[in-house]
């Protein structure tokens, strides 16, 4: 990997710094934008540990998901100091523009990685090699081939990794997926998942480059991604609609609903035997947003179960159809073909519990206990891999149309499909390649 990785300190197998069970976990946040600030607020509110470092290549600006959101490393630092002050804690927190300097700190136990997808793998591998436990946002990887390297880094260093698939800590999702696994709807036949439509509009063909703001390190933001002229709609929040950094809503929301699908299918670390893209629409060539705007794909699994994932007005939804009824859960609530199938459902039908906080708390518990978290690296990899396989065919759809492709789940690639397999391996710039 990188020179910095080679120079990293030897891995510590236990709770970092050799800290004892009563010690507070010392954490650094990398990427303090839309989701990073949300997680940071929850972490501080629940007093899960000490945030001693924050890092972002953006000093501080608007331009995030909503017009009034002002995020970046200085807003994050101010938030930590304010919350620590309110709680009467005299814990120092430092702000970094370069995450490698944060990883150099020997007093850090864990990092929370909330950067765009194209950074997840490099940061996770370097963090593990530096002896840190990792909470890494979903989708775990940007490209299929990265996931295996992330697993190796976690297992080599005996680190804890929690994928940011917070539905794994949501009692409602747990109830539904475990009920399906236990046969409550009979034999599972089909799973239908929904991903929301694009929620932002980007510039069309002929868009003009913009000057880079003085407060934003664009080179560091790009990192391993191809060199491209700056435009504000390329970066903050909107990166998810460009294949250089993410995979559109298939990896954004799909990492949640397809992860729940795998959970209920009892296929946490497995994959399909066949994938087919049935529909894919794109914006005109030359638009800054180049990910599919509407999609539908299907997967066949070895046990005969079919998974269909499609764009829809529901942001994240997973519906399990069995021989004795159906159960459905997602951001819009939880329903069933028969209300008795929901007997025992926690917080019936609402799903409003803060699963993000529960998921962070589970991570910190596991940092201390060294037990496996709710969404370990192999689980995050399997659900990201499914989304990446689908995206490979979605991107080829304009030329190929709907063609079923055999998938080798063990080899983690398509059988005899070079064009699709090339899409699974990221092209990354040095020194990150
Ligand atoms: N679990 C969830 O429900 C959920 C929700 C939203 C986003 N996410 C995930 O969180 C990640 C971030 O999404 P977002 O919406 O917060 O994006 P964002 O653009 O709002 O925030 C990302 C931040 O990372 C910073 N960054 C980029 N490169 C960096 C680097 N090299 N070092 C330090 N900071 C860097 C950016 O400047 C930005 O402030 C994505 O992977 C996304 O899929 C998860």
Short mmCIF file of N, CA, C and O in Angstrom, two decimals, residues 51-52 68 85 100 109 118 122 153 191 225 235 254-255 263 273 293 302 305-306 320 346 353 372-373 383 391 394 425:
data_model
loop_
_atom_site.label_atom_id
_atom_site.label_comp_id
_atom_site.label_asym_id
_atom_site.label_seq_id
_atom_site.Cartn_x
_atom_site.Cartn_y
_atom_site.Cartn_z
N UNK A 51 -13.80 12.53 22.02
CA UNK A 51 -13.39 12.87 20.65
C UNK A 51 -12.17 13.77 20.78
O UNK A 51 -12.28 14.92 21.20
N UNK A 52 -11.00 13.23 20.45
CA UNK A 52 -9.76 13.99 20.65
C UNK A 52 -9.18 14.52 19.35
O UNK A 52 -8.18 15.23 19.36
N UNK A 68 -28.40 25.58 4.38
CA UNK A 68 -27.96 26.23 5.63
C UNK A 68 -26.97 25.38 6.43
O UNK A 68 -26.57 25.77 7.52
N UNK A 85 -17.31 21.11 26.92
CA UNK A 85 -17.46 22.15 27.93
C UNK A 85 -18.75 21.97 28.70
O UNK A 85 -18.78 22.05 29.94
N UNK A 100 -3.62 11.37 7.66
CA UNK A 100 -2.46 10.55 8.06
C UNK A 100 -1.83 11.09 9.34
O UNK A 100 -1.28 10.33 10.14
N UNK A 109 -7.73 5.34 19.99
CA UNK A 109 -8.15 3.94 19.95
C UNK A 109 -8.88 3.61 18.65
O UNK A 109 -8.80 2.49 18.16
N UNK A 118 -14.91 6.91 -2.23
CA UNK A 118 -13.63 6.62 -2.88
C UNK A 118 -12.45 6.68 -1.91
O UNK A 118 -11.34 6.30 -2.27
N UNK A 122 -8.71 3.09 1.41
CA UNK A 122 -7.35 3.52 1.78
C UNK A 122 -7.32 3.93 3.25
O UNK A 122 -6.40 3.56 4.00
N UNK A 153 -6.97 -6.37 6.02
CA UNK A 153 -6.37 -5.41 6.96
C UNK A 153 -6.99 -5.54 8.34
O UNK A 153 -6.28 -5.51 9.36
N UNK A 191 -37.38 -11.22 -2.74
CA UNK A 191 -37.15 -10.00 -1.96
C UNK A 191 -37.16 -8.83 -2.94
O UNK A 191 -36.51 -8.89 -3.99
N UNK A 225 -8.97 9.44 -6.71
CA UNK A 225 -9.88 9.56 -7.87
C UNK A 225 -9.20 10.28 -9.03
O UNK A 225 -8.21 10.99 -8.84
N UNK A 235 -18.37 17.70 -5.44
CA UNK A 235 -17.78 17.35 -4.14
C UNK A 235 -18.83 17.15 -3.05
O UNK A 235 -19.44 16.09 -2.99
N UNK A 254 -28.90 1.59 -1.66
CA UNK A 254 -28.85 0.14 -1.90
C UNK A 254 -28.00 -0.58 -0.86
O UNK A 254 -28.25 -1.75 -0.54
N UNK A 255 -26.99 0.11 -0.32
CA UNK A 255 -26.15 -0.53 0.71
C UNK A 255 -26.97 -0.83 1.96
O UNK A 255 -26.61 -1.71 2.75
N UNK A 263 -29.58 -10.06 5.06
CA UNK A 263 -29.79 -10.45 6.46
C UNK A 263 -30.99 -11.43 6.55
O UNK A 263 -30.88 -12.53 7.08
N UNK A 273 -25.91 -16.04 -7.70
CA UNK A 273 -25.25 -16.84 -8.75
C UNK A 273 -25.49 -16.20 -10.12
O UNK A 273 -24.83 -16.56 -11.09
N UNK A 293 -30.12 7.27 -13.17
CA UNK A 293 -31.19 8.00 -12.48
C UNK A 293 -32.35 7.07 -12.12
O UNK A 293 -33.06 7.32 -11.14
N UNK A 302 -28.46 -19.21 -5.08
CA UNK A 302 -28.36 -20.67 -5.27
C UNK A 302 -29.58 -21.40 -4.71
O UNK A 302 -29.97 -22.44 -5.24
N UNK A 305 -34.01 -18.18 -4.33
CA UNK A 305 -34.60 -16.88 -3.97
C UNK A 305 -34.19 -15.83 -5.01
O UNK A 305 -33.05 -15.82 -5.49
N UNK A 306 -35.15 -14.97 -5.36
CA UNK A 306 -34.86 -13.89 -6.30
C UNK A 306 -34.87 -12.56 -5.55
O UNK A 306 -35.73 -12.33 -4.69
N UNK A 320 -39.96 -8.71 1.99
CA UNK A 320 -39.70 -10.15 1.91
C UNK A 320 -41.02 -10.86 1.58
O UNK A 320 -42.02 -10.68 2.30
N UNK A 346 -40.97 -4.26 17.92
CA UNK A 346 -40.65 -3.14 18.82
C UNK A 346 -41.07 -1.82 18.18
O UNK A 346 -40.94 -1.66 16.96
N UNK A 353 -36.63 4.90 16.22
CA UNK A 353 -35.51 4.88 17.17
C UNK A 353 -34.25 5.32 16.46
O UNK A 353 -34.06 5.05 15.29
N UNK A 372 -17.43 -9.16 18.13
CA UNK A 372 -17.78 -8.72 16.78
C UNK A 372 -18.95 -7.73 16.84
O UNK A 372 -19.94 -7.98 17.54
N UNK A 373 -18.87 -6.64 16.11
CA UNK A 373 -19.98 -5.68 16.10
C UNK A 373 -21.15 -6.18 15.24
O UNK A 373 -21.05 -7.23 14.61
N UNK A 383 -22.58 -6.88 1.15
CA UNK A 383 -23.69 -6.07 0.62
C UNK A 383 -23.18 -5.00 -0.35
O UNK A 383 -23.85 -4.69 -1.34
N UNK A 391 -24.04 -2.53 -10.34
CA UNK A 391 -23.63 -1.29 -11.02
C UNK A 391 -22.78 -1.58 -12.26
O UNK A 391 -22.84 -0.85 -13.25
N UNK A 394 -25.29 -2.25 -14.79
CA UNK A 394 -26.08 -1.04 -15.03
C UNK A 394 -25.31 -0.11 -15.97
O UNK A 394 -25.86 0.46 -16.91
N UNK A 425 -12.85 -3.26 -10.61
CA UNK A 425 -11.51 -2.88 -10.13
C UNK A 425 -11.35 -1.38 -10.33
O UNK A 425 -11.49 -0.88 -11.44
#
